[in-house]
Amino acid sequence: MNFKSIRVRVTAAILMCAVVGVVLFEAFWLPRLNSMLTETQTSELQKGVTILSEGLLPYLVSNQIGAVYETLQNVEAQYPEWVQVSLSRPDGGQLYPLEPLSELQGDYLFTESMAISLRGEDLAVLSVVADFGPQLQYFQNEQIRIFFIGMIIVALILFANIYLVDRLITRRILMVTEAADELADGNYDAVLPSGPDEVGLLAKSFCLMRDRIRDQTAKLDAARVRAELALEARSRFLATMSHEIRTPLNGIIPVAELLRHSKLEPSQFEKVDIIVKSGKALSAIVNDILDVSMLAGGKLTIQKVEFSPNELVAEALEVVRSTAEHKGLKIVNAFNAPADIRLHGDNSRIRQVLINLLGNAIKFTESGTITLKGFAKPKPNGHIPLHFEVIDTGIGIPDDAVSRIFERFEQVDGSIERRFGGTGLGLSIVKDLMDAMEGSVSVTSRIGQGSTFTLDLELEAITTPPVPKAESGIEPLSYSDHRTALIVDDNGINRTVGSAILTKLGYKAELAENGVVGVSKAQDKKFDVMLMDMHMPEMDGLIATQKIRETDGPNAQTKIIALTASVQAEDIEKCRTAGMDDFLSKPINIKNLTIMLSD
Ligand code: ADP
């Protein structure tokens, strides 16, 4: 039995009231009724005896004994409960009845005696014995009957209650409950009870609420779809815009870099250097914006590749070293990890985070040292906690700003006249990337003394022996003229830039303006390397690569490097699936291309 059910509870309450009622009736009310009845009968007896005494007096005075007898016999016949009526002289001699009095037995015998006297002289004594037993017995029988009738009424009330509570309340409330469950599952059409009573009103309110939820959900769904479309459109727009900005940047940065390496007057070098640095700064901003859009759209995927944390730290420091030294800052590598340790994780994102923090440290430090401290200590479960601290001796961050600098577009000094440049996106990207890698970033800082940015994350350790890697120099290579390259790109500037870089690196470059031409050239002649643009009219770089790999031509094994202004992880994946060996984003980074060519 379910004691939580309304039906059971109401039934139990009625049953309890009935039991309490019966107990009270039996324990208090019945004894009280009995005693009241006895009192009434006693008083009736007294009255009867008094009236009889007064009736007998004249007969006794006139000594009419026959009339006395007649009167007493009549009375005995009239009152059957007067089981013994007797009259005696004051001296004790019995006048009535003539026969001697018998001994009476019974629980409810009451005796009333009264002296009949005239002017103070007692003439006789009247005694009446009444038996109230039969009346009390009758009364008790009635009580038992009433009790059983009461019980039957209680049972009927119980059954009626069970039936009514079930029909009117329980079943209908269960219908509302089921409708609520269905509502949670997205069904808005479950049947509800109707009626003018409270449950009907409850169902009506529920129905109203359900209609509102249906409307709100429809509105929310529509808003969500609109927001998703807007987000999608924004991401597409940002991706397209960054693609469009990268393409002209590819005509600026690598060309300016090549120019910077040519023989220049000091004043010319300075100007070209400004072009290179400005181009790179613009490229970094475009990358940040694209990252933010991908993080906001949940499109960023975390890669898992094998890497060495020591190499990662060295690479990150290498990237920022020249800027730091240019400012007169000392760079200290205090990262401590076993030399042969290798991890599984997104090395390029960790490197990006470190470069970002190191870049900020250099930007906000006028003099002193930038230290990259940390460790990678294997744990018994095969996981390796990776800990980094980027410590600077710069301007520091005020306490009230510490909590907001990880928000998008937040800067300590947000005014137009601020001393340092930047978009306020870097640390938000750092935070989002660390969250995506299930790590954390935090900062402690003292104004005028410096800041420490701390990174913590846990990666899996790799236990298999490392794949030997060819030594890669970062200096431009110089090969003899017989090394050849094919550049497949629909953009004339990109072809010219690629050709200029490859020529500088010692290659003889041939050009193709789309995939079809590229495939045909690849069938005619063997090349040492190919730079393949991804997006081209006629035939894109992916299909062209597949065709080159499929046909058993001279370039089936040639290294193909994807060249694209799109930098999304899914693009890299597509290139690899198509059969490309490496991926280079535009604007071309000559150092990275040199490393890829030497692999
Ligand atoms: P920004 O592009 O403006 O540098 P960030 O998100 O990288 O954007 O940094 C946000 C703000 O946090 C910076 O503008 C700067 O005020 C503060 N900040 C970040 N790193 C440091 C640091 N190492 N020392 C002092 N202030 C810093």
Coordinates of C-alpha atoms and ligand atoms in Angstrom, one line a residue:
M1 CA 0.0 0.0 0.0
N2 CA 1.3 3.4 -1.0
F3 CA 1.0 5.6 2.1
K4 CA 1.9 8.7 -0.1
S5 CA -1.3 8.4 -2.1
I6 CA -4.1 10.9 -1.3
R7 CA -6.7 8.1 -1.5
V8 CA -4.9 6.0 1.2
R9 CA -4.3 9.1 3.4
V10 CA -7.9 10.3 3.2
T11 CA -9.2 6.8 3.9
A12 CA -6.8 6.5 6.9
A13 CA -7.9 9.9 8.2
I14 CA -11.6 8.9 8.0
L15 CA -10.9 5.6 9.6
M16 CA -9.0 7.2 12.4
C17 CA -11.8 9.7 13.1
A18 CA -14.3 6.8 13.2
V19 CA -12.2 4.9 15.7
V20 CA -11.7 8.0 17.9
G21 CA -15.5 8.7 17.7
V22 CA -16.4 5.1 18.7
V23 CA -13.8 5.1 21.6
L24 CA -15.2 8.5 22.9
F25 CA -18.7 7.2 22.6
E26 CA -18.0 4.0 24.4
A27 CA -15.7 5.5 27.1
F28 CA -17.5 8.8 28.0
W29 CA -20.9 9.2 26.3
L30 CA -22.4 5.7 27.1
P31 CA -21.6 5.7 30.9
R32 CA -22.9 9.2 31.1
L33 CA -26.2 8.2 29.3
N34 CA -26.6 5.2 31.7
S35 CA -26.2 7.3 34.8
M36 CA -28.6 9.9 33.5
L37 CA -31.2 7.2 32.8
T38 CA -30.8 5.8 36.3
E39 CA -31.1 9.2 37.9
T40 CA -34.3 9.9 35.9
Q41 CA -35.8 6.6 36.9
T42 CA -34.9 7.1 40.6
S43 CA -36.5 10.5 40.6
E44 CA -39.6 9.1 38.8
L45 CA -39.8 6.3 41.5
Q46 CA -39.6 9.0 44.3
K47 CA -42.4 11.0 42.7
G48 CA -44.5 7.8 42.2
V49 CA -44.1 6.8 45.9
T50 CA -44.9 10.3 47.1
I51 CA -48.2 10.4 45.0
L52 CA -49.1 6.9 46.1
S53 CA -48.5 7.8 49.8
E54 CA -50.8 10.8 49.5
G55 CA -53.4 8.7 47.7
L56 CA -53.3 6.1 50.5
L57 CA -53.6 8.6 53.4
P58 CA -57.4 9.1 53.4
Y59 CA -58.0 5.3 53.3
L60 CA -55.7 4.7 56.2
V61 CA -57.3 7.6 58.2
S62 CA -60.8 6.1 57.6
N63 CA -59.3 2.6 58.1
Q64 CA -60.6 1.4 54.7
I65 CA -58.1 -1.4 54.3
G66 CA -59.9 -2.9 51.3
A67 CA -59.4 0.3 49.4
V68 CA -55.8 0.4 50.4
Y69 CA -55.3 -3.2 49.0
E70 CA -57.2 -2.4 45.8
T71 CA -55.1 0.8 45.2
L72 CA -51.8 -1.1 45.8
Q73 CA -52.8 -4.0 43.5
N74 CA -53.8 -1.5 40.8
V75 CA -50.5 0.2 41.1
E76 CA -48.5 -3.0 40.9
A77 CA -50.4 -3.9 37.8
Q78 CA -49.8 -0.5 36.3
Y79 CA -46.0 -0.3 37.0
P80 CA -44.4 -3.6 36.1
E81 CA -41.0 -2.3 37.0
W82 CA -42.3 -1.9 40.7
V83 CA -41.4 -5.5 41.5
Q84 CA -42.4 -5.2 45.2
V85 CA -44.8 -2.8 46.9
S86 CA -45.3 -3.2 50.6
L87 CA -47.1 -1.3 53.4
S88 CA -46.3 -1.8 57.1
R89 CA -47.4 -0.3 60.4
P90 CA -45.0 1.9 62.3
D91 CA -44.4 -0.9 64.7
G92 CA -43.3 -3.1 61.9
G93 CA -46.4 -5.3 61.3
Q94 CA -47.0 -5.9 57.6
L95 CA -50.3 -4.6 56.2
Y96 CA -49.7 -5.4 52.5
P97 CA -49.2 -7.9 51.0
L98 CA -50.7 -10.5 53.2
E99 CA -48.0 -13.1 52.3
P100 CA -44.5 -12.5 53.6
L101 CA -42.1 -10.5 51.4
S102 CA -39.6 -12.5 49.3
E103 CA -35.9 -11.8 49.0
L104 CA -35.3 -10.0 45.7
Q105 CA -32.1 -10.4 43.6
G106 CA -30.8 -8.1 40.8
D107 CA -28.1 -5.5 39.9
Y108 CA -30.5 -2.7 39.3
L109 CA -32.9 -2.9 42.2
F110 CA -33.8 0.4 43.8
T111 CA -35.9 0.8 47.0
E112 CA -37.9 3.9 48.0
S113 CA -39.6 4.0 51.4
M114 CA -41.8 6.8 52.7
A115 CA -43.7 7.2 56.0
I116 CA -47.4 8.1 55.6
S117 CA -48.3 10.4 58.5
L118 CA -51.1 12.7 59.7
R119 CA -50.3 15.7 61.9
G120 CA -46.9 14.3 62.9
E121 CA -48.3 10.8 63.7
D122 CA -47.0 8.0 61.4
L123 CA -49.9 5.8 60.2
A124 CA -47.9 3.4 58.0
V125 CA -44.6 3.0 56.0
L126 CA -44.8 2.5 52.2
S127 CA -41.9 0.7 50.5
V128 CA -41.5 0.2 46.8
V129 CA -38.7 -1.9 45.2
A130 CA -38.2 -1.0 41.4
D131 CA -36.1 -3.1 39.0
F132 CA -34.5 -0.8 36.4
G133 CA -32.6 -3.8 34.8
P134 CA -34.9 -4.5 31.9
Q135 CA -35.0 -0.9 30.8
L136 CA -31.2 -0.5 31.1
Q137 CA -30.8 -3.8 29.2
Y138 CA -33.1 -2.5 26.5
F139 CA -31.1 0.7 26.4
Q140 CA -27.8 -1.2 26.0
N141 CA -29.2 -3.3 23.2
E142 CA -30.1 -0.1 21.4
Q143 CA -26.6 1.1 21.9
I144 CA -25.1 -2.0 20.3
R145 CA -27.5 -1.6 17.4
I146 CA -26.6 2.0 17.0
F147 CA -22.9 1.1 17.1
F148 CA -23.3 -1.5 14.3
I149 CA -25.4 0.9 12.2
G150 CA -22.6 3.5 12.8
M151 CA -20.0 1.0 11.7
I152 CA -22.0 0.2 8.5
I153 CA -22.3 4.0 7.8
V154 CA -18.5 4.5 8.4
A155 CA -17.8 1.6 6.0
L156 CA -20.1 3.1 3.4
I157 CA -18.5 6.5 3.8
L158 CA -15.1 4.8 3.4
F159 CA -16.1 3.1 0.2
A160 CA -17.7 6.2 -1.1
N161 CA -14.6 8.2 -0.2
I162 CA -12.3 5.8 -1.9
Y163 CA -14.4 5.8 -5.0
L164 CA -14.8 9.6 -5.1
V165 CA -11.2 10.5 -4.2
D166 CA -10.1 8.0 -6.9
R167 CA -12.5 9.4 -9.6
L168 CA -12.4 13.1 -8.7
I169 CA -8.8 13.6 -7.4
T170 CA -6.3 10.8 -7.7
R171 CA -6.9 9.7 -11.4
R172 CA -7.2 13.3 -12.6
I173 CA -4.1 14.4 -10.7
L174 CA -2.2 11.4 -12.2
M175 CA -3.4 12.7 -15.6
V176 CA -1.8 16.1 -14.9
T177 CA 1.4 14.4 -13.7
E178 CA 1.6 12.3 -16.9
A179 CA 1.0 15.4 -19.0
A180 CA 3.9 17.1 -17.1
D181 CA 6.1 14.1 -17.8
E182 CA 5.2 14.2 -21.5
L183 CA 5.8 18.0 -21.5
A184 CA 9.3 17.3 -20.3
D185 CA 9.7 15.0 -23.3
G186 CA 8.5 17.7 -25.6
N187 CA 4.9 16.5 -26.1
Y188 CA 2.5 19.4 -25.7
D189 CA -0.7 17.4 -26.6
A190 CA -1.2 15.1 -23.6
V191 CA -4.9 14.9 -22.5
L192 CA -5.8 16.8 -19.4
P193 CA -8.8 16.4 -17.0
S194 CA -11.5 19.0 -17.2
G195 CA -14.2 20.2 -14.8
P196 CA -15.1 23.2 -12.6
D197 CA -13.5 21.8 -9.4
E198 CA -10.0 22.5 -8.0
V199 CA -8.4 19.7 -10.1
G200 CA -10.1 21.1 -13.2
L201 CA -8.7 24.5 -12.3
L202 CA -5.2 23.0 -11.8
A203 CA -5.4 21.3 -15.2
K204 CA -6.6 24.6 -16.7
S205 CA -3.6 26.5 -15.2
F206 CA -1.3 23.7 -16.3
C207 CA -2.7 23.9 -19.8
L208 CA -2.1 27.7 -19.9
M209 CA 1.4 27.2 -18.6
R210 CA 2.0 24.5 -21.2
D211 CA 0.8 26.8 -24.0
R212 CA 3.1 29.5 -22.8
I213 CA 6.0 27.1 -22.7
R214 CA 5.2 25.9 -26.2
D215 CA 5.1 29.5 -27.4
Q216 CA 8.3 30.4 -25.6
T217 CA 10.1 27.3 -26.7
A218 CA 9.0 28.0 -30.3
K219 CA 10.3 31.6 -30.0
L220 CA 13.6 30.3 -28.3
D221 CA 14.0 27.7 -31.0
A222 CA 13.6 30.3 -33.7
A223 CA 15.9 32.7 -31.9
R224 CA 18.5 29.9 -31.4
V225 CA 18.3 29.0 -35.1
R226 CA 18.7 32.7 -36.0
A227 CA 21.6 33.0 -33.6
E228 CA 23.2 29.8 -34.9
L229 CA 22.8 31.1 -38.5
A230 CA 24.2 34.5 -37.4
L231 CA 27.1 32.8 -35.7
E232 CA 27.7 30.6 -38.7
A233 CA 27.5 33.7 -41.0
R234 CA 29.9 35.5 -38.7
S235 CA 32.3 32.7 -38.6
R236 CA 32.1 32.3 -42.4
F237 CA 32.5 36.1 -42.8
L238 CA 35.5 36.1 -40.5
A239 CA 37.1 33.1 -42.2
T240 CA 36.5 34.7 -45.6
M241 CA 37.8 38.0 -44.4
S242 CA 40.8 36.6 -42.9
H243 CA 41.4 34.6 -46.1
E244 CA 41.0 37.7 -48.1
I245 CA 43.4 39.6 -45.8
R246 CA 46.0 36.8 -45.8
T247 CA 46.2 36.7 -49.6
P248 CA 47.4 40.3 -50.0
L249 CA 49.5 39.9 -46.9
N250 CA 51.2 37.1 -48.7
G251 CA 52.2 39.6 -51.3
I252 CA 53.7 41.9 -48.6
I253 CA 55.4 39.9 -45.8
P254 CA 57.4 37.3 -47.7
V255 CA 58.3 39.8 -50.5
A256 CA 59.4 42.3 -47.8
E257 CA 61.4 39.6 -46.1
L258 CA 63.1 38.7 -49.3
L259 CA 63.8 42.3 -49.9
R260 CA 65.2 42.7 -46.4
H261 CA 67.7 39.9 -47.1
S262 CA 68.9 41.7 -50.3
K263 CA 71.6 44.3 -50.3
L264 CA 70.0 47.5 -49.0
E265 CA 71.0 50.9 -47.7
P266 CA 70.6 51.1 -43.9
S267 CA 67.7 53.6 -44.3
Q268 CA 66.1 51.3 -46.9
F269 CA 66.5 48.3 -44.6
E270 CA 64.9 50.2 -41.7
K271 CA 61.8 50.9 -43.9
V272 CA 61.5 47.3 -45.3
D273 CA 61.9 46.1 -41.7
I274 CA 58.9 48.2 -40.7
I275 CA 56.9 46.7 -43.5
V276 CA 57.8 43.1 -42.3
K277 CA 57.0 43.9 -38.7
S278 CA 53.7 45.7 -39.5
G279 CA 52.7 42.9 -41.9
K280 CA 53.4 40.3 -39.2
A281 CA 51.5 42.3 -36.5
L282 CA 48.5 42.5 -38.9
S283 CA 48.8 38.8 -39.6
A284 CA 48.8 38.1 -35.8
I285 CA 45.7 40.2 -35.4
V286 CA 43.9 38.3 -38.2
N287 CA 44.9 35.0 -36.5
D288 CA 43.6 36.2 -33.2
I289 CA 40.2 37.3 -34.7
L290 CA 39.9 34.0 -36.4
D291 CA 40.7 32.1 -33.2
V292 CA 38.2 34.1 -31.3
S293 CA 35.5 33.4 -33.9
M294 CA 36.3 29.6 -33.9
L295 CA 36.3 29.5 -30.1
A296 CA 33.0 31.3 -29.9
G297 CA 31.5 29.0 -32.5
G298 CA 32.8 25.9 -30.7
K299 CA 34.6 25.0 -33.9
L300 CA 38.1 24.8 -32.4
T301 CA 39.3 21.2 -32.3
I302 CA 42.2 20.1 -30.0
Q303 CA 44.7 17.9 -31.9
K304 CA 46.6 15.1 -30.3
V305 CA 50.1 14.8 -31.7
E306 CA 53.4 13.5 -30.2
F307 CA 55.8 16.3 -29.1
S308 CA 58.7 17.0 -26.8
P309 CA 57.9 19.7 -24.2
N310 CA 61.6 20.7 -24.2
E311 CA 61.5 21.4 -27.9
L312 CA 58.2 23.2 -27.6
V313 CA 59.7 25.5 -25.0
A314 CA 62.8 26.1 -27.1
E315 CA 60.7 26.9 -30.2
A316 CA 58.4 29.3 -28.3
L317 CA 61.4 31.2 -26.8
E318 CA 63.1 31.2 -30.2
V319 CA 60.1 33.0 -31.7
V320 CA 60.2 35.8 -29.2
R321 CA 63.9 36.0 -28.5
S322 CA 64.8 38.6 -31.1
T323 CA 62.0 41.0 -30.0
A324 CA 63.1 40.6 -26.4
E325 CA 66.8 41.2 -27.2
H326 CA 65.9 44.1 -29.3
K327 CA 64.3 45.7 -26.2
G328 CA 67.4 44.8 -24.1
L329 CA 65.5 42.1 -22.1
K330 CA 67.2 38.9 -21.0
I331 CA 65.4 35.6 -21.8
V332 CA 65.9 32.8 -19.3
N333 CA 64.8 29.2 -20.0
A334 CA 64.2 27.6 -16.6
F335 CA 62.0 24.8 -17.9
N336 CA 62.9 21.4 -16.4
A337 CA 61.8 18.1 -17.9
P338 CA 63.5 14.8 -18.6
A339 CA 65.3 15.2 -22.0
D340 CA 63.7 12.2 -23.6
I341 CA 60.1 12.9 -22.4
R342 CA 57.4 13.0 -25.1
L343 CA 53.8 13.9 -24.7
H344 CA 50.5 13.5 -26.5
G345 CA 48.7 16.8 -27.0
D346 CA 48.1 19.9 -29.1
N347 CA 51.7 21.2 -29.2
S348 CA 50.8 24.1 -31.6
R349 CA 48.1 25.4 -29.3
I350 CA 50.4 25.1 -26.2
R351 CA 53.1 26.9 -28.2
Q352 CA 50.6 29.6 -29.2
V353 CA 49.6 30.1 -25.6
L354 CA 53.3 30.4 -24.5
I355 CA 54.2 32.8 -27.3
N356 CA 51.2 34.9 -26.4
L357 CA 52.2 35.1 -22.7
L358 CA 55.9 35.7 -23.6
G359 CA 54.9 38.4 -26.1
N360 CA 52.8 40.2 -23.4
A361 CA 55.7 39.8 -20.9
I362 CA 58.1 41.4 -23.4
K363 CA 55.5 44.1 -24.4
F364 CA 54.8 45.2 -20.8
T365 CA 58.5 45.0 -19.5
E366 CA 60.9 47.9 -20.1
S367 CA 64.0 46.3 -18.5
G368 CA 65.0 43.1 -16.7
T369 CA 64.3 39.5 -17.4
I370 CA 61.6 37.3 -19.0
T371 CA 61.8 33.8 -17.5
L372 CA 60.0 30.7 -18.7
K373 CA 60.0 28.4 -15.7
G374 CA 58.2 25.0 -15.4
F375 CA 58.4 21.3 -15.3
A376 CA 56.9 18.1 -16.7
K377 CA 57.0 15.4 -14.0
P378 CA 55.6 11.9 -14.9
K379 CA 53.0 10.5 -12.5
P380 CA 52.6 6.8 -11.8
N381 CA 49.3 6.6 -13.8
G382 CA 51.1 7.5 -17.0
H383 CA 49.9 11.1 -17.0
I384 CA 52.2 14.1 -17.0
P385 CA 51.3 17.4 -15.3
L386 CA 52.8 20.2 -17.4
H387 CA 53.4 23.4 -15.5
F388 CA 54.6 26.7 -16.9
E389 CA 55.3 30.1 -15.4
V390 CA 56.0 33.1 -17.6
I391 CA 57.6 35.6 -15.2
D392 CA 58.4 39.2 -16.1
T393 CA 59.9 42.2 -14.3
G394 CA 57.5 44.6 -16.0
I395 CA 54.8 47.1 -15.1
G396 CA 52.6 44.6 -13.3
I397 CA 48.8 44.5 -13.2
P398 CA 46.6 46.3 -10.6
D399 CA 44.5 44.0 -8.4
D400 CA 41.2 45.2 -9.6
A401 CA 42.2 44.4 -13.3
V402 CA 43.4 40.8 -12.6
S403 CA 39.9 39.4 -12.8
R404 CA 39.0 41.0 -16.1
I405 CA 42.1 40.7 -18.2
F406 CA 41.1 37.2 -19.3
E407 CA 37.8 38.6 -20.8
R408 CA 37.6 39.5 -24.5
F409 CA 38.7 43.0 -25.4
E410 CA 39.7 43.8 -21.8
Q411 CA 42.9 45.8 -21.2
V412 CA 44.2 47.3 -18.0
D413 CA 44.4 50.6 -19.7
G414 CA 41.4 50.7 -22.1
S415 CA 41.8 54.4 -23.1
I416 CA 42.5 55.5 -26.6
E417 CA 45.7 57.2 -25.4
R418 CA 47.1 54.0 -23.9
R419 CA 50.8 53.4 -24.1
F420 CA 50.7 49.8 -25.4
G421 CA 49.0 48.5 -28.5
G422 CA 46.9 45.3 -28.7
T423 CA 43.4 44.2 -29.2
G424 CA 42.6 42.7 -25.8
L425 CA 42.0 39.3 -27.3
G426 CA 45.3 37.5 -26.5
L427 CA 44.5 36.5 -22.9
S428 CA 40.9 35.5 -23.7
I429 CA 42.2 33.2 -26.4
V430 CA 44.8 31.8 -23.9
K431 CA 42.0 31.1 -21.4
D432 CA 39.7 29.6 -23.9
L433 CA 42.5 27.4 -25.3
M434 CA 43.5 26.3 -21.8
D435 CA 39.9 25.5 -21.0
A436 CA 39.6 23.5 -24.3
M437 CA 42.7 21.5 -23.3
E438 CA 41.2 21.0 -19.7
G439 CA 44.0 23.1 -18.2
S440 CA 44.0 26.4 -16.3
V441 CA 45.7 29.8 -16.4
S442 CA 46.1 32.2 -13.6
V443 CA 48.1 35.3 -12.8
T444 CA 49.8 36.9 -9.8
S445 CA 51.2 40.4 -10.1
R446 CA 52.6 43.4 -8.2
I447 CA 52.5 46.8 -9.6
G448 CA 56.0 48.0 -10.7
Q449 CA 57.6 44.6 -9.9
G450 CA 56.2 42.3 -12.5
S451 CA 53.7 39.5 -13.3
T452 CA 53.7 35.7 -13.3
F453 CA 51.3 33.9 -15.6
T454 CA 50.9 30.2 -14.6
L455 CA 49.7 27.5 -16.9
D456 CA 48.7 24.0 -15.7
L457 CA 47.5 21.0 -17.8
E458 CA 47.8 17.3 -17.8
L459 CA 48.8 15.3 -20.8
E460 CA 49.4 11.6 -21.6
A461 CA 53.0 10.4 -21.8
I462 CA 54.2 8.5 -24.9
T463 CA 56.1 5.3 -24.0
T464 CA 57.1 4.1 -27.5
P465 CA 60.5 5.2 -28.8
P466 CA 60.7 8.5 -30.8
V467 CA 60.6 8.5 -34.6
P468 CA 64.0 9.9 -35.6
K469 CA 63.6 13.3 -37.2
A470 CA 65.8 14.9 -39.8
E471 CA 67.8 17.8 -38.5
S472 CA 66.2 21.0 -39.6
G473 CA 68.0 24.2 -40.0
I474 CA 66.2 27.5 -40.0
E475 CA 68.7 29.2 -42.2
P476 CA 67.7 29.6 -45.9
L477 CA 68.9 26.6 -47.8
S478 CA 71.0 26.8 -50.9
Y479 CA 70.7 24.0 -53.4
S480 CA 72.2 23.6 -56.9
D481 CA 70.1 24.6 -59.8
H482 CA 68.9 21.2 -60.6
R483 CA 66.4 21.1 -57.7
T484 CA 63.0 21.9 -59.1
A485 CA 59.6 23.0 -57.7
L486 CA 56.1 23.4 -59.1
I487 CA 53.9 26.2 -57.7
V488 CA 50.2 25.6 -58.4
D489 CA 48.2 28.8 -57.5
D490 CA 45.5 30.8 -59.3
N491 CA 46.7 34.1 -57.8
G492 CA 49.4 35.7 -59.8
I493 CA 50.9 37.5 -56.9
N494 CA 51.1 34.3 -54.9
R495 CA 52.8 32.5 -57.8
T496 CA 55.4 35.4 -58.1
V497 CA 56.0 35.4 -54.3
G498 CA 56.4 31.7 -54.1
S499 CA 58.7 31.7 -57.1
A500 CA 60.8 34.4 -55.6
I501 CA 61.1 32.6 -52.2
L502 CA 61.9 29.2 -53.8
T503 CA 64.5 30.8 -56.1
K504 CA 66.1 32.4 -53.0
L505 CA 66.1 29.0 -51.4
G506 CA 67.9 27.5 -54.5
Y507 CA 65.0 26.0 -56.4
K508 CA 64.1 26.4 -60.0
A509 CA 60.3 27.1 -59.9
E510 CA 57.7 26.3 -62.6
L511 CA 54.3 27.8 -62.3
A512 CA 50.8 26.5 -63.0
E513 CA 47.6 28.7 -62.7
N514 CA 45.2 25.9 -61.7
G515 CA 44.9 22.3 -60.7
V516 CA 44.4 21.1 -64.3
V517 CA 47.6 22.7 -65.5
G518 CA 49.4 21.5 -62.4
V519 CA 48.4 17.9 -62.9
S520 CA 49.4 18.0 -66.6
K521 CA 52.8 19.5 -65.7
A522 CA 53.3 16.9 -63.0
Q523 CA 52.7 14.2 -65.5
D524 CA 55.4 15.5 -67.8
K525 CA 58.2 16.0 -65.4
K526 CA 59.6 15.0 -62.0
F527 CA 59.7 17.9 -59.4
D528 CA 61.5 17.8 -56.0
V529 CA 58.7 19.6 -54.3
M530 CA 55.2 21.1 -55.1
L531 CA 53.5 24.1 -53.4
M532 CA 49.7 23.5 -54.0
D533 CA 47.1 26.1 -53.3
M534 CA 43.9 24.6 -51.8
H535 CA 41.2 26.8 -53.4
M536 CA 41.4 27.2 -57.2
P537 CA 39.0 27.4 -60.1
E538 CA 38.8 24.6 -62.7
M539 CA 40.3 22.0 -60.3
D540 CA 41.2 22.7 -56.6
G541 CA 44.4 21.6 -54.9
L542 CA 42.9 18.6 -53.1
I543 CA 41.6 17.0 -56.3
A544 CA 44.8 17.9 -58.1
T545 CA 46.8 16.2 -55.3
Q546 CA 44.6 13.1 -55.4
K547 CA 45.1 12.8 -59.2
I548 CA 48.9 13.2 -58.9
R549 CA 49.0 10.6 -56.2
E550 CA 46.7 8.1 -58.0
T551 CA 48.4 8.2 -61.4
D552 CA 51.6 6.3 -61.4
G553 CA 53.4 9.4 -62.8
P554 CA 56.8 10.8 -62.0
N555 CA 55.5 12.8 -59.0
A556 CA 53.5 10.1 -57.2
Q557 CA 56.0 10.3 -54.3
T558 CA 56.9 14.0 -54.5
K559 CA 56.5 16.1 -51.4
I560 CA 53.4 18.3 -51.8
I561 CA 53.0 21.2 -49.4
A562 CA 49.5 22.7 -49.1
L563 CA 49.5 26.4 -49.4
T564 CA 46.4 28.2 -48.2
A565 CA 45.0 31.2 -46.6
S566 CA 42.6 29.0 -44.6
V567 CA 44.0 27.9 -41.3
Q568 CA 41.3 25.8 -39.8
A569 CA 42.1 22.4 -38.4
E570 CA 39.6 20.7 -40.7
D571 CA 41.4 22.1 -43.7
I572 CA 44.7 20.6 -42.5
E573 CA 42.9 17.3 -42.1
K574 CA 41.4 17.5 -45.7
C575 CA 44.9 18.2 -47.1
R576 CA 46.4 15.2 -45.3
T577 CA 43.5 13.0 -46.5
A578 CA 44.1 14.2 -50.1
G579 CA 47.7 13.0 -49.9
M580 CA 49.5 16.2 -49.1
D581 CA 52.6 16.0 -46.8
D582 CA 52.6 19.4 -45.1
F583 CA 50.5 22.5 -44.6
L584 CA 51.7 26.1 -44.9
S585 CA 49.4 29.0 -44.2
K586 CA 49.6 32.3 -46.0
P587 CA 51.3 34.7 -45.6
I588 CA 54.2 32.3 -46.2
N589 CA 56.6 32.1 -43.3
I590 CA 60.0 31.6 -45.0
K591 CA 61.5 30.0 -41.9
N592 CA 58.7 27.4 -41.7
L593 CA 58.9 26.7 -45.4
T594 CA 62.7 26.2 -45.1
I595 CA 62.1 23.6 -42.3
M596 CA 59.5 21.8 -44.4
L597 CA 61.8 21.7 -47.4
S598 CA 64.7 20.3 -45.4
D599 CA 62.5 17.5 -43.8
Ligands
ADP1 P1 46.5 42.8 -25.6 O1 46.4 42.5 -27.0 O2 45.9 44.2 -25.2 O3 47.8 42.6 -24.9 P2 45.7 40.7 -23.9 O4 44.4 39.9 -23.7 O5 46.9 39.8 -24.3 O6 45.5 41.8 -24.8 O7 46.1 41.3 -22.5 C1 45.1 42.1 -21.9 C2 45.6 43.1 -21.0 O8 46.2 42.5 -19.8 C3 46.7 43.9 -21.6 O9 46.2 45.0 -22.4 C4 47.5 44.4 -20.4 O10 46.9 45.6 -19.9 C5 47.4 43.3 -19.4 N1 48.6 42.4 -19.4 C6 48.7 41.2 -20.1 N2 49.9 40.7 -19.8 C7 50.6 41.5 -19.0 C8 51.9 41.6 -18.4 N3 52.7 40.5 -18.6 N4 52.2 42.6 -17.7 C9 51.3 43.6 -17.5 N5 50.1 43.7 -18.0 C10 49.7 42.6 -18.8

